[in-house]
Amino acid sequence: MHELSIAISIVDTVIKQAEAASANHVSEVNLDIGLYSGIEFQSLEFSLGVAAKDTILEKTAFRINRVEPVAECPSCHHLYTPDRVFSHCPECNKPGIRLIRGTELQIKSLLVEQNE
Ligand SMILES: [Zn+2]
């Protein structure tokens, strides 16, 4: 399952960052996930729970921020919200699209409690 391997890599990354910060507890993880990232949100939420089990992230709250897509027209540089991945520019009507937001998958922030 695609989402499970993503969840495992998120959990691994967060654990490494928490260890680097000498944190023994992570209370919250904020994720930015684009609506055009191809990720099934419900499946990812479920997978994060599975991946975090028996780790220091078992009680961590994973908050998923859904990022709306923003496209830039490669011809006239008009910025717009595309209604699908392949569309025409609403300004100059040329085909072609460059997504500048909406495909991200990143860990935005962690809330950790540090060891004494
Ligand atoms: Zn255009």
PDB file of C-alpha atoms and ligand atoms in Angstrom:
ATOM      1  CA  MET A   1       0.000   0.000   0.000  1.00  0.00           C
ATOM      2  CA  HIS A   2       1.382   3.340  -1.159  1.00  0.00           C
ATOM      3  CA  GLU A   3       0.192   5.327   1.871  1.00  0.00           C
ATOM      4  CA  LEU A   4       1.704   2.875   4.344  1.00  0.00           C
ATOM      5  CA  SER A   5       5.199   3.273   2.882  1.00  0.00           C
ATOM      6  CA  ILE A   6       4.759   7.074   3.002  1.00  0.00           C
ATOM      7  CA  ALA A   7       3.561   6.862   6.608  1.00  0.00           C
ATOM      8  CA  ILE A   8       6.573   4.713   7.565  1.00  0.00           C
ATOM      9  CA  SER A   9       8.960   7.218   6.016  1.00  0.00           C
ATOM     10  CA  ILE A  10       7.219  10.132   7.819  1.00  0.00           C
ATOM     11  CA  VAL A  11       7.416   8.274  11.142  1.00  0.00           C
ATOM     12  CA  ASP A  12      11.115   7.421  10.554  1.00  0.00           C
ATOM     13  CA  THR A  13      11.930  11.036   9.718  1.00  0.00           C
ATOM     14  CA  VAL A  14      10.072  12.387  12.756  1.00  0.00           C
ATOM     15  CA  ILE A  15      11.783   9.900  15.088  1.00  0.00           C
ATOM     16  CA  LYS A  16      15.211  10.923  13.718  1.00  0.00           C
ATOM     17  CA  GLN A  17      14.396  14.610  14.182  1.00  0.00           C
ATOM     18  CA  ALA A  18      13.069  14.000  17.698  1.00  0.00           C
ATOM     19  CA  GLU A  19      16.243  12.067  18.598  1.00  0.00           C
ATOM     20  CA  ALA A  20      18.392  14.853  17.166  1.00  0.00           C
ATOM     21  CA  ALA A  21      16.519  17.301  19.416  1.00  0.00           C
ATOM     22  CA  SER A  22      16.891  14.954  22.436  1.00  0.00           C
ATOM     23  CA  ALA A  23      13.128  14.728  22.675  1.00  0.00           C
ATOM     24  CA  ASN A  24      11.518  11.744  24.324  1.00  0.00           C
ATOM     25  CA  HIS A  25       7.983  12.649  23.423  1.00  0.00           C
ATOM     26  CA  VAL A  26       6.431  14.193  20.331  1.00  0.00           C
ATOM     27  CA  SER A  27       2.964  15.531  21.074  1.00  0.00           C
ATOM     28  CA  GLU A  28       2.107  16.829  17.642  1.00  0.00           C
ATOM     29  CA  VAL A  29       3.256  16.496  14.032  1.00  0.00           C
ATOM     30  CA  ASN A  30       1.942  18.886  11.403  1.00  0.00           C
ATOM     31  CA  LEU A  31       2.009  17.716   7.804  1.00  0.00           C
ATOM     32  CA  ASP A  32       1.397  19.717   4.647  1.00  0.00           C
ATOM     33  CA  ILE A  33      -0.120  17.480   2.017  1.00  0.00           C
ATOM     34  CA  GLY A  34      -1.200  18.731  -1.362  1.00  0.00           C
ATOM     35  CA  LEU A  35      -4.585  17.798  -2.757  1.00  0.00           C
ATOM     36  CA  TYR A  36      -2.763  16.790  -5.972  1.00  0.00           C
ATOM     37  CA  SER A  37      -0.089  14.737  -4.225  1.00  0.00           C
ATOM     38  CA  GLY A  38      -1.963  11.564  -5.146  1.00  0.00           C
ATOM     39  CA  ILE A  39      -2.324  10.628  -1.505  1.00  0.00           C
ATOM     40  CA  GLU A  40      -5.526   9.227  -0.106  1.00  0.00           C
ATOM     41  CA  PHE A  41      -5.968  11.258   3.090  1.00  0.00           C
ATOM     42  CA  GLN A  42      -8.025   8.768   5.080  1.00  0.00           C
ATOM     43  CA  SER A  43      -5.687   5.969   4.137  1.00  0.00           C
ATOM     44  CA  LEU A  44      -2.673   8.043   5.189  1.00  0.00           C
ATOM     45  CA  GLU A  45      -4.252   8.871   8.565  1.00  0.00           C
ATOM     46  CA  PHE A  46      -4.903   5.201   9.154  1.00  0.00           C
ATOM     47  CA  SER A  47      -1.396   4.241   8.003  1.00  0.00           C
ATOM     48  CA  LEU A  48       0.227   6.798  10.327  1.00  0.00           C
ATOM     49  CA  GLY A  49      -1.480   5.094  13.254  1.00  0.00           C
ATOM     50  CA  VAL A  50      -0.157   1.731  12.066  1.00  0.00           C
ATOM     51  CA  ALA A  51       3.375   3.037  11.441  1.00  0.00           C
ATOM     52  CA  ALA A  52       3.535   4.860  14.794  1.00  0.00           C
ATOM     53  CA  LYS A  53       2.476   1.859  16.843  1.00  0.00           C
ATOM     54  CA  ASP A  54       5.143   0.715  19.334  1.00  0.00           C
ATOM     55  CA  THR A  55       7.298   3.774  18.636  1.00  0.00           C
ATOM     56  CA  ILE A  56       7.713   7.020  20.574  1.00  0.00           C
ATOM     57  CA  LEU A  57       5.044   8.419  18.249  1.00  0.00           C
ATOM     58  CA  GLU A  58       2.345   6.065  19.420  1.00  0.00           C
ATOM     59  CA  LYS A  59       0.449   8.869  21.214  1.00  0.00           C
ATOM     60  CA  THR A  60       1.386  11.625  18.797  1.00  0.00           C
ATOM     61  CA  ALA A  61      -1.378  13.630  17.127  1.00  0.00           C
ATOM     62  CA  PHE A  62      -0.769  13.772  13.380  1.00  0.00           C
ATOM     63  CA  ARG A  63      -2.434  16.834  11.903  1.00  0.00           C
ATOM     64  CA  ILE A  64      -2.798  16.874   8.160  1.00  0.00           C
ATOM     65  CA  ASN A  65      -3.081  20.263   6.515  1.00  0.00           C
ATOM     66  CA  ARG A  66      -4.610  19.903   3.059  1.00  0.00           C
ATOM     67  CA  VAL A  67      -2.876  22.265   0.652  1.00  0.00           C
ATOM     68  CA  GLU A  68      -5.021  23.632  -2.170  1.00  0.00           C
ATOM     69  CA  PRO A  69      -3.419  23.437  -5.614  1.00  0.00           C
ATOM     70  CA  VAL A  70      -2.026  26.557  -7.262  1.00  0.00           C
ATOM     71  CA  ALA A  71      -0.902  26.492 -10.895  1.00  0.00           C
ATOM     72  CA  GLU A  72       1.239  28.884 -12.870  1.00  0.00           C
ATOM     73  CA  CYS A  73       0.787  29.254 -16.607  1.00  0.00           C
ATOM     74  CA  PRO A  74       4.153  28.643 -18.316  1.00  0.00           C
ATOM     75  CA  SER A  75       3.239  31.135 -21.069  1.00  0.00           C
ATOM     76  CA  CYS A  76       1.823  34.196 -19.289  1.00  0.00           C
ATOM     77  CA  HIS A  77       2.704  33.350 -15.648  1.00  0.00           C
ATOM     78  CA  HIS A  78      -0.879  33.789 -14.542  1.00  0.00           C
ATOM     79  CA  LEU A  79      -1.571  32.097 -11.185  1.00  0.00           C
ATOM     80  CA  TYR A  80      -4.792  30.182 -10.801  1.00  0.00           C
ATOM     81  CA  THR A  81      -6.502  27.296  -9.046  1.00  0.00           C
ATOM     82  CA  PRO A  82      -6.674  24.394 -11.469  1.00  0.00           C
ATOM     83  CA  ASP A  83      -9.763  22.218 -11.392  1.00  0.00           C
ATOM     84  CA  ARG A  84      -7.757  19.256 -12.644  1.00  0.00           C
ATOM     85  CA  VAL A  85      -4.111  18.301 -13.131  1.00  0.00           C
ATOM     86  CA  PHE A  86      -4.111  19.014 -16.885  1.00  0.00           C
ATOM     87  CA  SER A  87      -5.907  22.195 -17.827  1.00  0.00           C
ATOM     88  CA  HIS A  88      -5.707  25.284 -19.983  1.00  0.00           C
ATOM     89  CA  CYS A  89      -4.751  28.673 -18.623  1.00  0.00           C
ATOM     90  CA  PRO A  90      -7.934  30.679 -17.911  1.00  0.00           C
ATOM     91  CA  GLU A  91      -6.093  33.885 -18.858  1.00  0.00           C
ATOM     92  CA  CYS A  92      -4.434  33.098 -22.215  1.00  0.00           C
ATOM     93  CA  ASN A  93      -6.079  29.702 -22.848  1.00  0.00           C
ATOM     94  CA  LYS A  94      -2.798  28.001 -23.713  1.00  0.00           C
ATOM     95  CA  PRO A  95      -2.388  24.393 -22.643  1.00  0.00           C
ATOM     96  CA  GLY A  96       0.249  23.585 -20.124  1.00  0.00           C
ATOM     97  CA  ILE A  97       0.358  23.840 -16.413  1.00  0.00           C
ATOM     98  CA  ARG A  98       3.021  24.054 -13.781  1.00  0.00           C
ATOM     99  CA  LEU A  99       1.814  23.180 -10.319  1.00  0.00           C
ATOM    100  CA  ILE A 100       3.582  25.390  -7.811  1.00  0.00           C
ATOM    101  CA  ARG A 101       1.508  24.171  -4.871  1.00  0.00           C
ATOM    102  CA  GLY A 102      -0.691  21.180  -4.273  1.00  0.00           C
ATOM    103  CA  THR A 103       1.756  18.296  -4.753  1.00  0.00           C
ATOM    104  CA  GLU A 104       3.703  18.734  -1.530  1.00  0.00           C
ATOM    105  CA  LEU A 105       4.206  16.114   1.067  1.00  0.00           C
ATOM    106  CA  GLN A 106       6.193  17.570   3.886  1.00  0.00           C
ATOM    107  CA  ILE A 107       6.579  17.652   7.606  1.00  0.00           C
ATOM    108  CA  LYS A 108       5.859  21.234   8.547  1.00  0.00           C
ATOM    109  CA  SER A 109       6.498  21.186  12.268  1.00  0.00           C
ATOM    110  CA  LEU A 110       6.863  19.012  15.330  1.00  0.00           C
ATOM    111  CA  LEU A 111       5.879  19.752  18.888  1.00  0.00           C
ATOM    112  CA  VAL A 112       8.313  17.942  21.151  1.00  0.00           C
ATOM    113  CA  GLU A 113       9.023  17.598  24.842  1.00  0.00           C
ATOM    114  CA  GLN A 114      12.692  17.459  25.630  1.00  0.00           C
ATOM    115  CA  ASN A 115      14.549  15.335  28.084  1.00  0.00           C
ATOM    116  CA  GLU A 116      15.959  17.037  31.160  1.00  0.00           C
TER     117      GLU A 116
HETATM  118 ZN    ZN B   1      -1.593  31.856 -19.554  1.00  0.00          ZN
END
